[in-house]
XYZ file of C-alpha atoms in Angstrom:
681
model
C -23.700 -3.494 36.687
C -22.068 -0.324 37.987
C -18.939 -2.290 38.925
C -18.808 -3.767 35.412
C -19.082 -0.315 33.836
C -16.328 1.018 36.099
C -14.106 -1.926 35.224
C -14.774 -1.362 31.525
C -13.928 2.344 31.896
C -10.693 1.630 33.766
C -9.542 -0.782 31.062
C -11.007 0.963 28.015
C -7.571 1.701 26.519
C -6.568 -1.970 26.717
C -9.939 -3.101 25.349
C -9.515 -0.702 22.435
C -6.095 -2.183 21.636
C -7.518 -5.707 21.687
C -10.311 -4.695 19.301
C -7.804 -2.873 17.085
C -5.548 -5.933 17.071
C -8.392 -8.301 16.128
C -9.852 -6.019 13.454
C -6.424 -5.435 11.873
C -5.756 -9.175 11.788
C -9.146 -9.766 10.162
C -8.615 -7.024 7.568
C -5.147 -8.243 6.559
C -6.295 -11.870 6.195
C -9.347 -10.656 4.264
C -7.124 -8.666 1.892
C -4.863 -11.629 1.192
C -5.578 -13.266 -2.201
C -7.863 -16.256 -1.674
C -5.690 -18.875 -3.341
C -3.080 -21.309 -2.152
C 0.585 -20.481 -2.554
C 2.929 -23.032 -4.116
C 6.027 -23.338 -1.959
C 8.428 -23.305 -4.936
C 9.179 -20.311 -7.149
C 10.055 -20.909 -10.798
C 10.019 -19.073 -14.119
C 9.908 -20.419 -17.644
C 13.340 -20.668 -19.235
C 15.169 -20.220 -15.907
C 17.084 -22.872 -13.928
C 15.324 -24.766 -11.124
C 16.813 -23.308 -7.926
C 15.478 -25.794 -5.375
C 16.495 -29.383 -4.717
C 15.310 -32.284 -6.893
C 11.524 -32.268 -6.931
C 9.467 -35.472 -6.776
C 5.712 -35.666 -7.264
C 4.111 -35.424 -3.768
C 0.894 -37.073 -5.013
C -0.757 -38.351 -8.190
C -1.859 -35.517 -10.472
C -2.880 -34.929 -14.072
C -0.848 -32.851 -16.531
C -2.985 -29.953 -17.601
C -3.062 -28.772 -21.193
C -1.854 -25.277 -21.884
C -4.257 -22.515 -22.863
C -2.847 -22.619 -26.404
C -3.527 -26.337 -26.695
C -7.075 -25.971 -25.407
C -7.767 -23.072 -27.770
C -6.420 -25.086 -30.701
C -8.655 -28.056 -29.862
C -11.618 -25.737 -29.465
C -10.967 -24.146 -32.868
C -10.722 -27.583 -34.531
C -14.018 -28.734 -33.018
C -15.760 -25.520 -34.031
C -14.559 -25.872 -37.643
C -15.629 -29.542 -37.803
C -18.944 -29.160 -36.014
C -22.272 -29.904 -37.753
C -24.851 -27.258 -38.625
C -28.531 -28.169 -38.402
C -31.214 -26.692 -40.702
C -34.971 -27.199 -40.602
C -36.436 -28.081 -44.041
C -40.008 -27.225 -44.955
C -41.257 -29.834 -47.462
C -44.556 -27.975 -47.973
C -42.729 -24.977 -49.398
C -41.188 -27.115 -52.142
C -44.606 -28.530 -53.141
C -46.106 -25.037 -53.202
C -43.294 -23.829 -55.449
C -43.855 -26.665 -57.975
C -47.598 -26.020 -57.959
C -47.032 -22.308 -58.514
C -44.653 -23.102 -61.393
C -47.337 -25.096 -63.242
C -49.857 -22.290 -62.823
C -47.572 -19.393 -63.685
C -45.718 -21.032 -66.601
C -48.722 -20.879 -68.919
C -49.334 -17.253 -68.061
C -45.749 -16.186 -68.745
C -45.325 -18.251 -71.919
C -48.797 -17.818 -73.509
C -47.661 -16.803 -77.037
C -47.706 -19.421 -79.847
C -43.969 -19.572 -80.288
C -43.326 -20.349 -76.643
C -46.118 -22.888 -76.542
C -44.596 -24.642 -79.553
C -41.246 -24.996 -77.656
C -42.150 -28.006 -75.443
C -38.641 -28.191 -73.907
C -39.036 -24.882 -72.048
C -41.249 -26.373 -69.368
C -38.780 -29.208 -68.794
C -35.873 -26.783 -68.503
C -37.630 -24.818 -65.760
C -38.612 -28.001 -63.973
C -35.019 -29.333 -64.020
C -33.768 -26.029 -62.592
C -36.279 -26.244 -59.761
C -35.196 -29.826 -59.088
C -31.597 -28.664 -58.932
C -32.112 -25.745 -56.557
C -34.458 -27.722 -54.333
C -32.263 -30.839 -54.332
C -31.408 -29.943 -50.712
C -33.210 -26.653 -50.363
C -33.008 -22.882 -50.547
C -31.563 -20.896 -47.604
C -33.581 -18.145 -45.999
C -30.442 -15.970 -45.695
C -26.704 -16.017 -46.297
C -24.734 -17.698 -43.430
C -21.046 -17.265 -42.727
C -20.059 -20.929 -42.888
C -17.207 -22.626 -44.703
C -18.241 -24.414 -47.929
C -17.060 -27.755 -46.487
C -19.146 -27.346 -43.339
C -21.213 -30.462 -42.650
C -24.968 -29.865 -42.742
C -27.844 -31.985 -41.451
C -31.400 -31.331 -42.657
C -34.205 -31.909 -40.183
C -37.930 -32.330 -40.733
C -39.934 -32.330 -37.509
C -36.707 -32.973 -35.520
C -35.949 -36.018 -37.707
C -32.878 -36.224 -39.879
C -33.800 -36.406 -43.591
C -30.505 -35.648 -45.328
C -26.818 -34.929 -44.779
C -24.722 -32.748 -47.051
C -22.247 -29.853 -47.102
C -22.983 -26.164 -46.871
C -21.793 -25.655 -50.465
C -24.666 -27.885 -51.714
C -27.334 -25.602 -50.322
C -28.768 -22.951 -52.624
C -28.199 -19.367 -51.545
C -31.051 -16.887 -51.727
C -30.310 -15.417 -55.196
C -28.123 -18.227 -56.571
C -30.971 -19.719 -58.698
C -30.506 -16.926 -61.274
C -27.054 -18.123 -62.309
C -28.277 -21.752 -62.403
C -31.235 -20.761 -64.592
C -29.150 -18.676 -66.989
C -26.646 -21.512 -67.393
C -29.387 -24.090 -68.130
C -31.007 -21.865 -70.771
C -27.662 -21.092 -72.350
C -26.839 -24.804 -72.658
C -30.220 -25.532 -74.324
C -29.946 -22.609 -76.774
C -32.918 -20.847 -75.149
C -31.105 -17.811 -73.820
C -33.733 -15.524 -75.357
C -36.213 -16.669 -72.694
C -33.937 -15.734 -69.811
C -35.833 -12.564 -68.851
C -39.185 -14.346 -68.729
C -37.825 -17.250 -66.688
C -36.022 -14.977 -64.213
C -39.205 -12.991 -63.690
C -41.143 -16.214 -63.195
C -38.668 -17.703 -60.714
C -38.470 -14.500 -58.682
C -42.215 -14.791 -58.136
C -42.394 -18.492 -57.224
C -39.054 -19.480 -55.562
C -39.302 -19.405 -51.751
C -36.673 -20.425 -49.146
C -37.385 -23.667 -47.314
C -34.252 -23.942 -45.094
C -33.893 -22.148 -41.750
C -31.048 -22.518 -39.254
C -31.882 -24.490 -36.109
C -29.573 -22.512 -33.804
C -30.677 -24.340 -30.659
C -29.694 -27.813 -31.850
C -26.573 -26.442 -33.594
C -25.331 -24.673 -30.440
C -26.150 -27.611 -28.169
C -24.330 -30.037 -30.430
C -21.280 -27.751 -30.516
C -21.333 -27.318 -26.722
C -21.479 -31.081 -26.226
C -18.392 -31.467 -28.386
C -16.590 -28.712 -26.487
C -17.535 -30.244 -23.140
C -15.872 -33.459 -24.204
C -12.510 -31.689 -24.451
C -10.223 -33.096 -21.775
C -8.335 -30.391 -19.804
C -5.503 -32.858 -19.172
C -3.134 -34.992 -21.197
C -1.657 -37.811 -19.208
C -0.831 -38.038 -15.520
C 2.134 -38.233 -13.138
C 2.474 -40.897 -10.474
C 3.457 -40.082 -6.896
C 7.241 -40.203 -6.380
C 8.134 -39.477 -10.016
C 11.142 -37.161 -10.462
C 9.727 -33.961 -11.940
C 12.849 -31.814 -12.253
C 16.438 -31.818 -10.996
C 18.293 -28.933 -9.403
C 19.815 -26.631 -12.019
C 17.683 -28.044 -14.852
C 16.010 -25.487 -17.110
C 12.283 -25.009 -16.579
C 10.946 -25.247 -20.129
C 8.795 -27.328 -22.446
C 7.103 -30.323 -20.835
C 8.917 -29.711 -17.541
C 7.290 -26.311 -17.288
C 3.837 -27.732 -18.108
C 4.244 -30.444 -15.442
C 5.315 -27.907 -12.793
C 2.416 -25.583 -13.629
C 0.036 -28.553 -13.349
C 1.502 -29.469 -9.948
C 1.214 -25.853 -8.788
C -2.427 -25.663 -9.898
C -3.278 -28.994 -8.279
C -1.529 -28.044 -5.052
C -3.389 -24.746 -4.803
C -6.742 -26.357 -5.569
C -6.158 -29.025 -2.909
C -4.950 -26.569 -0.245
C -7.858 -24.187 -0.837
C -10.499 -26.823 -1.277
C -13.752 -26.292 0.587
C -12.799 -28.761 3.288
C -9.414 -27.117 3.957
C -10.367 -23.484 3.403
C -11.317 -22.654 6.996
C -8.179 -24.300 8.378
C -5.910 -22.414 5.987
C -7.583 -19.074 6.792
C -7.235 -19.874 10.497
C -3.525 -20.620 10.006
C -3.077 -17.342 8.112
C -4.847 -15.491 10.917
C -2.507 -17.063 13.492
C 0.607 -15.939 11.631
C -0.704 -12.416 11.037
C -1.795 -12.142 14.671
C 1.638 -13.332 15.795
C 3.374 -10.617 13.746
C 1.065 -7.879 15.047
C 1.479 -9.170 18.606
C 5.252 -8.802 18.246
C 4.705 -5.174 17.271
C 2.528 -4.526 20.320
C 5.044 -6.216 22.613
C 7.835 -4.116 21.105
C 5.841 -0.944 21.777
C 5.051 -2.029 25.321
C 8.656 -2.869 26.170
C 10.593 -0.154 24.334
C 8.059 2.561 23.431
C 5.677 2.666 26.391
C 4.638 6.243 25.657
C 3.555 5.230 22.148
C 1.860 2.076 23.457
C -0.250 4.076 25.916
C -1.405 6.459 23.177
C -4.223 4.711 21.273
C -4.103 7.285 18.481
C -0.463 6.485 17.774
C -1.035 2.721 17.901
C -3.970 3.140 15.501
C -1.761 5.222 13.217
C 0.908 2.497 13.067
C -1.626 -0.265 12.360
C -3.335 1.889 9.729
C -0.089 2.317 7.811
C 0.586 -1.423 7.870
C -2.929 -2.123 6.522
C -2.406 0.536 3.836
C 0.797 -1.140 2.591
C -0.880 -4.571 2.548
C -3.870 -3.123 0.677
C -1.736 -1.451 -2.000
C 0.344 -4.591 -2.504
C -2.662 -6.923 -2.797
C -4.343 -4.567 -5.285
C -1.226 -4.606 -7.465
C -0.873 -8.405 -7.203
C -4.513 -8.905 -8.174
C -3.968 -6.641 -11.191
C -0.567 -7.936 -12.296
C 2.034 -9.407 -9.939
C 4.967 -8.240 -12.078
C 4.262 -4.644 -10.952
C 4.672 -5.501 -7.250
C 7.878 -3.459 -6.974
C 6.000 -0.279 -7.907
C 4.451 -0.195 -4.414
C 6.510 2.356 -2.405
C 6.904 0.185 0.682
C 9.717 2.411 2.000
C 7.099 5.084 2.711
C 6.246 3.087 5.858
C 9.640 3.443 7.638
C 9.903 7.039 6.397
C 6.560 8.006 7.924
C 7.154 6.177 11.197
C 10.636 7.656 11.525
C 9.234 11.134 10.898
C 6.678 10.811 13.698
C 8.437 8.417 16.090
C 11.954 7.058 15.662
C 14.120 4.964 13.351
C 14.028 1.794 15.440
C 10.238 1.631 15.500
C 10.098 2.443 11.785
C 12.445 -0.393 10.852
C 10.735 -2.904 13.177
C 7.282 -2.175 11.696
C 8.709 -2.285 8.164
C 10.291 -5.713 8.671
C 7.053 -7.133 10.135
C 5.067 -5.749 7.185
C 7.493 -7.310 4.695
C 7.169 -10.645 6.511
C 3.373 -10.428 6.182
C 3.598 -9.625 2.470
C 5.927 -12.579 1.983
C 2.819 -14.805 2.132
C 1.306 -13.369 -1.033
C 4.057 -12.067 -3.326
C 5.787 -14.156 -6.006
C 9.480 -14.962 -5.389
C 8.951 -14.182 -1.721
C 12.594 -14.613 -0.627
C 13.843 -12.225 -3.303
C 11.055 -9.745 -2.475
C 11.683 -9.850 1.276
C 15.450 -9.464 0.860
C 15.051 -6.446 -1.428
C 12.455 -4.732 0.758
C 14.283 -5.288 4.058
C 17.553 -4.003 2.589
C 15.708 -0.998 1.147
C 14.083 -0.365 4.542
C 17.456 -0.426 6.298
C 18.887 1.998 3.730
C 15.852 4.245 4.257
C 16.426 4.377 8.007
C 20.185 4.928 7.662
C 20.106 7.588 4.946
C 17.044 9.727 5.635
C 17.800 12.395 8.189
C 16.223 15.817 8.622
C 13.263 14.948 6.407
C 12.155 18.577 6.415
C 15.073 19.329 4.085
C 13.804 18.526 0.591
C 17.271 17.799 -0.806
C 17.796 15.080 1.822
C 14.630 13.278 0.733
C 15.577 13.353 -2.962
C 19.084 12.062 -2.212
C 17.760 9.290 0.020
C 15.145 8.201 -2.537
C 17.885 8.065 -5.150
C 19.981 5.841 -2.870
C 16.993 3.574 -2.152
C 16.274 3.194 -5.884
C 19.938 2.395 -6.548
C 19.917 -0.299 -3.864
C 16.789 -1.836 -5.428
C 18.448 -1.949 -8.853
C 21.746 -3.383 -7.566
C 20.053 -6.089 -5.484
C 17.678 -7.061 -8.302
C 20.609 -7.238 -10.748
C 22.470 -9.561 -8.354
C 19.445 -11.854 -7.984
C 18.954 -11.947 -11.764
C 22.561 -12.979 -12.372
C 22.262 -15.704 -9.698
C 19.115 -17.096 -11.343
C 20.174 -16.738 -14.978
C 23.940 -17.069 -14.803
C 24.268 -14.206 -17.328
C 22.915 -10.747 -18.125
C 21.883 -11.425 -21.725
C 18.167 -11.789 -20.935
C 17.933 -8.976 -18.384
C 14.716 -6.945 -18.657
C 15.350 -3.157 -18.521
C 11.637 -2.453 -17.876
C 12.038 -3.945 -14.386
C 14.489 -1.171 -13.550
C 11.814 1.261 -14.702
C 9.486 -0.193 -12.057
C 12.061 0.620 -9.359
C 12.352 4.187 -10.663
C 8.554 4.528 -10.513
C 8.701 3.196 -6.941
C 11.259 5.892 -6.082
C 9.065 8.617 -7.568
C 6.069 7.290 -5.618
C 8.171 7.404 -2.421
C 8.470 11.185 -2.844
C 4.748 11.349 -2.035
C 5.756 10.884 1.596
C 5.982 14.670 2.074
C 2.304 15.477 1.365
C 1.345 12.209 3.088
C 3.044 13.353 6.301
C 1.114 16.627 6.138
C -2.173 14.718 5.725
C -1.327 12.459 8.669
C -0.553 15.469 10.859
C -4.013 16.896 10.216
C -5.890 13.586 10.512
C -4.092 12.020 13.498
C -2.872 15.177 15.249
C 0.784 14.097 15.130
C 3.870 16.279 14.737
C 6.780 15.787 12.350
C 10.026 17.674 11.858
C 8.377 19.562 9.000
C 5.857 21.094 11.413
C 8.621 21.749 13.911
C 10.507 23.684 11.241
C 7.443 25.888 10.736
C 7.099 26.431 14.503
C 10.779 27.400 14.805
C 10.162 30.499 12.693
C 10.429 33.463 15.077
C 7.916 35.361 12.958
C 5.067 33.112 14.056
C 2.169 34.890 15.759
C 2.901 33.499 19.235
C 6.632 34.247 19.212
C 5.937 37.738 17.859
C 3.574 38.301 20.767
C 6.223 37.018 23.187
C 8.847 39.380 21.772
C 6.462 42.330 22.159
C 5.117 41.557 25.635
C 8.237 40.019 27.176
C 11.311 40.970 25.101
C 13.728 39.828 27.779
C 12.081 36.398 27.948
C 12.125 36.176 24.152
C 15.856 36.912 24.078
C 16.407 34.370 26.851
C 14.434 31.770 24.869
C 16.566 32.390 21.760
C 19.759 31.891 23.755
C 18.403 28.715 25.351
C 17.324 27.436 21.914
C 20.839 27.912 20.530
C 22.432 26.188 23.523
C 19.915 23.313 23.502
C 20.283 22.724 19.770
C 24.063 22.467 20.076
C 23.750 20.035 23.000
C 21.196 17.900 21.129
C 23.462 17.644 18.104
C 26.322 16.581 20.358
C 24.487 13.569 21.853
C 22.344 12.645 18.828
C 18.987 13.881 20.168
C 16.257 15.547 18.070
C 17.792 19.000 17.598
C 14.788 20.486 15.815
C 12.384 19.340 18.537
C 14.497 20.682 21.382
C 14.978 24.021 19.588
C 11.234 24.499 19.163
C 10.625 23.432 22.762
C 13.172 26.006 23.945
C 11.583 28.806 21.911
C 8.168 28.228 23.483
C 9.067 26.978 26.973
C 8.561 30.354 28.700
C 5.515 31.715 26.832
C 3.599 31.633 30.136
C 5.631 34.671 31.258
C 3.603 36.821 28.844
C 0.810 36.912 31.445
C 2.918 38.706 34.083
C 6.127 39.713 32.247
C 7.341 42.339 34.733
C 7.546 39.758 37.564
C 10.529 38.146 35.801
C 13.896 39.869 36.084
C 14.818 39.660 32.386
C 11.824 41.919 31.575
C 12.431 44.505 34.346
C 13.932 47.435 32.484
C 12.903 50.229 34.918
C 14.744 48.897 37.951
C 11.445 48.475 39.856
C 10.845 44.957 41.155
C 7.125 44.238 41.835
C 8.125 41.329 44.079
C 9.216 43.851 46.708
C 5.553 44.473 47.482
C 4.650 40.764 47.737
C 5.326 38.063 50.262
C 7.800 35.337 49.222
C 4.938 32.833 49.032
C 2.933 35.073 46.665
C 5.987 35.735 44.532
C 6.730 32.007 44.328
C 3.166 31.330 43.205
C 3.467 33.852 40.349
C 6.780 32.336 39.267
C 5.405 28.781 39.435
C 2.213 29.769 37.618
C 4.128 30.696 34.460
C 4.280 26.945 33.714
C 0.500 26.530 34.069
C -0.114 29.742 32.103
C 2.264 28.546 29.388
C 0.366 25.277 28.998
C -2.942 27.158 28.703
C -1.562 29.586 26.100
C 0.010 26.712 24.145
C -3.245 24.752 24.043
C -5.201 27.864 23.065
C -2.802 28.360 20.137
C -2.931 24.663 19.149
C 0.703 23.893 19.838
C 1.487 20.158 19.549
C 1.693 18.040 22.709
C 5.364 17.304 21.994
C 6.078 21.033 22.355
C 3.794 21.477 25.380
C 5.834 18.724 27.100
C 8.791 21.134 27.210
C 6.673 23.781 28.932
C 5.490 21.237 31.530
C 8.923 19.813 32.333
C 11.468 22.619 31.945
C 11.537 23.174 35.722
C 10.613 19.617 36.683
C 9.768 19.410 40.378
C 12.461 21.810 41.528
C 12.084 24.522 44.144
C 11.769 28.260 43.550
C 14.863 28.427 45.718
C 15.282 32.200 46.093
C 11.811 32.814 47.512
C 11.937 29.579 49.487
C 14.997 30.858 51.361
C 13.366 34.263 51.922
C 10.277 32.656 53.392
C 12.357 30.357 55.572
C 14.059 33.399 57.094
C 10.617 34.626 58.137
C 8.982 31.310 58.945
C 10.814 28.131 59.869
C 7.634 26.083 59.763
C 6.816 26.163 56.029
C 5.705 23.689 53.400
C 8.262 22.988 50.682
C 5.527 22.003 48.268
C 4.269 25.610 48.258
C 7.550 26.580 46.570
C 7.865 23.579 44.249
C 7.022 23.426 40.542
C 4.223 20.937 39.801
C 6.319 18.892 37.351
C 6.470 16.399 35.815
C 10.190 15.764 35.661
C 11.815 15.565 32.207
C 11.058 12.205 30.559
C 13.219 12.366 27.433
C 16.679 13.425 26.383
C 15.258 16.525 24.728
C 13.317 17.756 27.783
C 16.324 17.025 30.015
C 18.565 19.086 27.713
C 16.151 22.010 27.907
C 16.105 21.921 31.733
C 19.909 22.065 31.888
C 20.253 24.792 29.251
C 17.444 26.909 30.704
C 18.893 26.870 34.219
C 22.449 27.535 33.053
C 21.504 30.376 30.677
C 19.238 32.098 33.236
C 21.747 31.824 36.067
C 24.679 32.909 33.873
C 23.287 36.467 33.932
C 24.326 36.666 37.598
C 27.991 35.878 36.852
C 30.330 38.747 37.734
C 33.660 38.974 35.965
C 33.312 35.482 34.449
C 36.388 33.389 33.798
C 36.794 29.895 32.353
C 37.256 28.493 35.852
C 34.162 30.272 37.163
C 32.047 29.114 34.218
C 33.189 25.492 34.594
C 32.408 25.485 38.296
C 29.116 27.316 37.694
C 27.866 24.765 35.087
C 28.984 21.795 37.195
C 27.233 23.173 40.273
C 23.837 23.808 38.570
C 23.624 20.469 36.777
C 24.891 18.534 39.798
C 22.099 20.009 41.935
C 19.536 18.929 39.321
C 20.957 15.415 39.301
C 21.004 15.233 43.094
C 17.330 16.208 43.240
C 16.525 13.365 40.811
C 15.288 15.560 37.977
C 16.709 13.245 35.267
C 15.607 9.905 36.685
C 12.762 9.566 34.162
C 14.790 10.746 31.171
C 16.648 8.137 29.149
C 19.873 10.076 29.324
C 23.256 8.684 30.402
C 26.040 10.167 32.550
C 28.241 10.224 29.464
C 25.672 12.291 27.578
C 25.307 14.678 30.531
C 29.096 15.149 30.541
C 28.969 15.968 26.816
C 26.201 18.505 27.466
C 28.271 20.136 30.227
C 31.199 20.424 27.854
C 29.082 22.151 25.204
C 27.533 24.542 27.732
C 30.941 25.537 29.091
C 32.255 26.132 25.593
C 29.230 28.163 24.498
C 29.198 30.337 27.620
C 32.903 31.008 27.183
C 32.214 32.212 23.639
C 29.263 34.329 24.780
C 31.423 36.154 27.345
C 34.326 36.404 24.876
C 36.790 34.775 27.264
C 40.382 34.426 26.078
C 43.304 32.521 27.444
C 45.265 34.628 29.918
C 48.796 34.878 28.573
C 51.659 35.450 31.073
C 53.160 38.960 31.073
C-alpha cells in the first residue's frame, strides 16, 4: 500500500493531466448540440455548391410548417361541435307556459283573443326546434353542430340554427308584429323571461377529442423519394420543391444518425475526435513548451480557455446560429499570446476552430474565417499593454472578417445584390467583444497567478514600493540595475526577445543586496570595505547569498515567478572569482563549490541576456581610460568566459543572437563613455 501511495505521489502531475484531459473531452462532447450534422451546407435561394446529389436512401418529403399550419387551420374550421341537449328542460318550459299563460292574460279581452296562446306556442316551438344555448360561444355561423342526448346523436345542424340566450325576444316581437298583436309584446316578453331555460350545453370533452383525432390524421409528409433519385445538380438554385426535398433529406439523415441505436456510437466517435485534438495540444506542449507542460496550472488554464470558447459558441448556436460570428474567438490567441507566446496561441486557436467545425453551420466558411482571423491576431497584436495597439489590431481583425465574408458571399451568390449588411454588424460586435480581453487578462492573472505584459509594465515603474526601498537602502545597486535594464532591453529588442520581461527582471535582479548593501562595491561611498575584515570564504558567502536573499524578498513581496527566475539565474553557476583567487593564494586545497553560485543556469533568451548585461555593466566600472578597442575586447572576454563555462547551454539562444547582443553592448558602452573616433592630427 505504501509503495502504491509513493508511486501515486511521484506521478501525481501526470495523473492530473490525464484526468484533466478526460474531463475536458467529456465536457466538450457534452456541450456539443445533441443532433446529427448534415454533411452538405445549403441556403434557400442560393446555388448548390457541391456535386450532383442523389438520394442515399428512401425518404419521405416532409411538409413545410406553413403547409401543416394551413391544414390544421382548415380542419379546425371544419370540425364538428358537440352539445348535450336536455329534453326534460323543454317539457318543463311547455308545462310552465300553460300554467303561466292564464295568469298573465287573465283579463276578458285577452281571454277572448284565442290566437294569443297559439302565437306563444309557435314561438316556443321555433326557439326549441334545436334548443337554447346556455351561453354565447365564439363559433362561426356555418359551424357544424351535433346534438347529443345521453351520448347518443339526436340531431345535426349548424351553429346558426341554435337559439342564443336572449334571441327569443326578437323572435317573439316579430311573431306578434306579424299577427297584429304587438300590444301584447310586454306581457309576452315578461312571460318568456320567466319560463325560457337553456337546454344546450357544450360537450367540450367530445368536441376536443374529435378535433384532436382529425389533427392526428394530418400526414407530416407529401410523397416520397426513391433511393438513387437525382435531388439537385451542381450550380442549381436551392428553392421551391428542391429546397423542401433537401430539408427533408437533412431531417431524415439527422434522425437516422442520432437514433437511439446509433447515439452511443456517434457520441463515442465525437469523443475520439475531440480527444485526438486535445492530445495534439498536449504533445505540442510536451515537445516544444516543456516548461508549460510541466506546470499543471498553465495546462489547466489553456484547457479552460478552450472549453470557454466552445461553451460560448454552443450557447449562441442553441439560441440562433446566425449570430455565431458574434463570439469573440480571437480572444483565445490574444490571451495565450499575452501569457505564453504566439506559436502556442495560434496552435490552440486552430485546434479550437477545428473542434467547433463539428457544430457550426457552413463549417468550411467558418473555419477559414476564424483561422485567418487568428493568424492576423497573432501577427498584428504586439505589446498588448499599449491600449492603442489593441484597438488597431481589433480593427484589422474586424476588417479581415468583413473582407473574407464578402468574398465568400460573392462566390456563393455570384453578385452583391442580396448582401446582408446586418452580418457586417455582427463582425463589428465581435470586434467590440474582443476588446474585453484587457479586463479578462487581469482576471486571469488574479485567478491563475499568471503574469502578462500589462503586469510587467506596472512592475517596471521605478516608483513601486520595492524599487523605492532598493534606491534608499542600496542606491548604487539601484543605479546599476537601471543601467542593466536599459542595456538588456536594447539587446532583447535586437534579437526579438520579450523586452518588457527582461527589463523588469533586470530592475529586480539584485534586490537581495538590500540585506547587506555595504558589502557590494557600488554602495561603498566611504571608501571603507567591510570585506577587509572577513576571510575570502566568508566574503564569498555574503556575495552568493544575495541571490537567496533576493528570492526571499521577491516572494515576500509577491513578485511573479517569471521575475524571480531572473534573480535565480543572473549569475548562473559561475564562480565568485575574485574571492576564489584570494582564497587559493592562502589555501591550495579548497572546494570550488564553496565559491560557486547555486544556479540554475539561464534557461531562456531573456535570462541569458540579463546574465550578459549584468556582468558587462558591473565589470565596465573597472575600465580605465576606455577606448573602442578596449571595450570590444572587454565585452568579448566576459561573454566568451560565460560561454566556455556552459552558462547558456540551457537557454534557447543561438550564436548569431549572442553576436548581436555583443554588438549592442559594445555600442551602448561606447555611448556611455562618450567615446569618439580619434582623428589624425
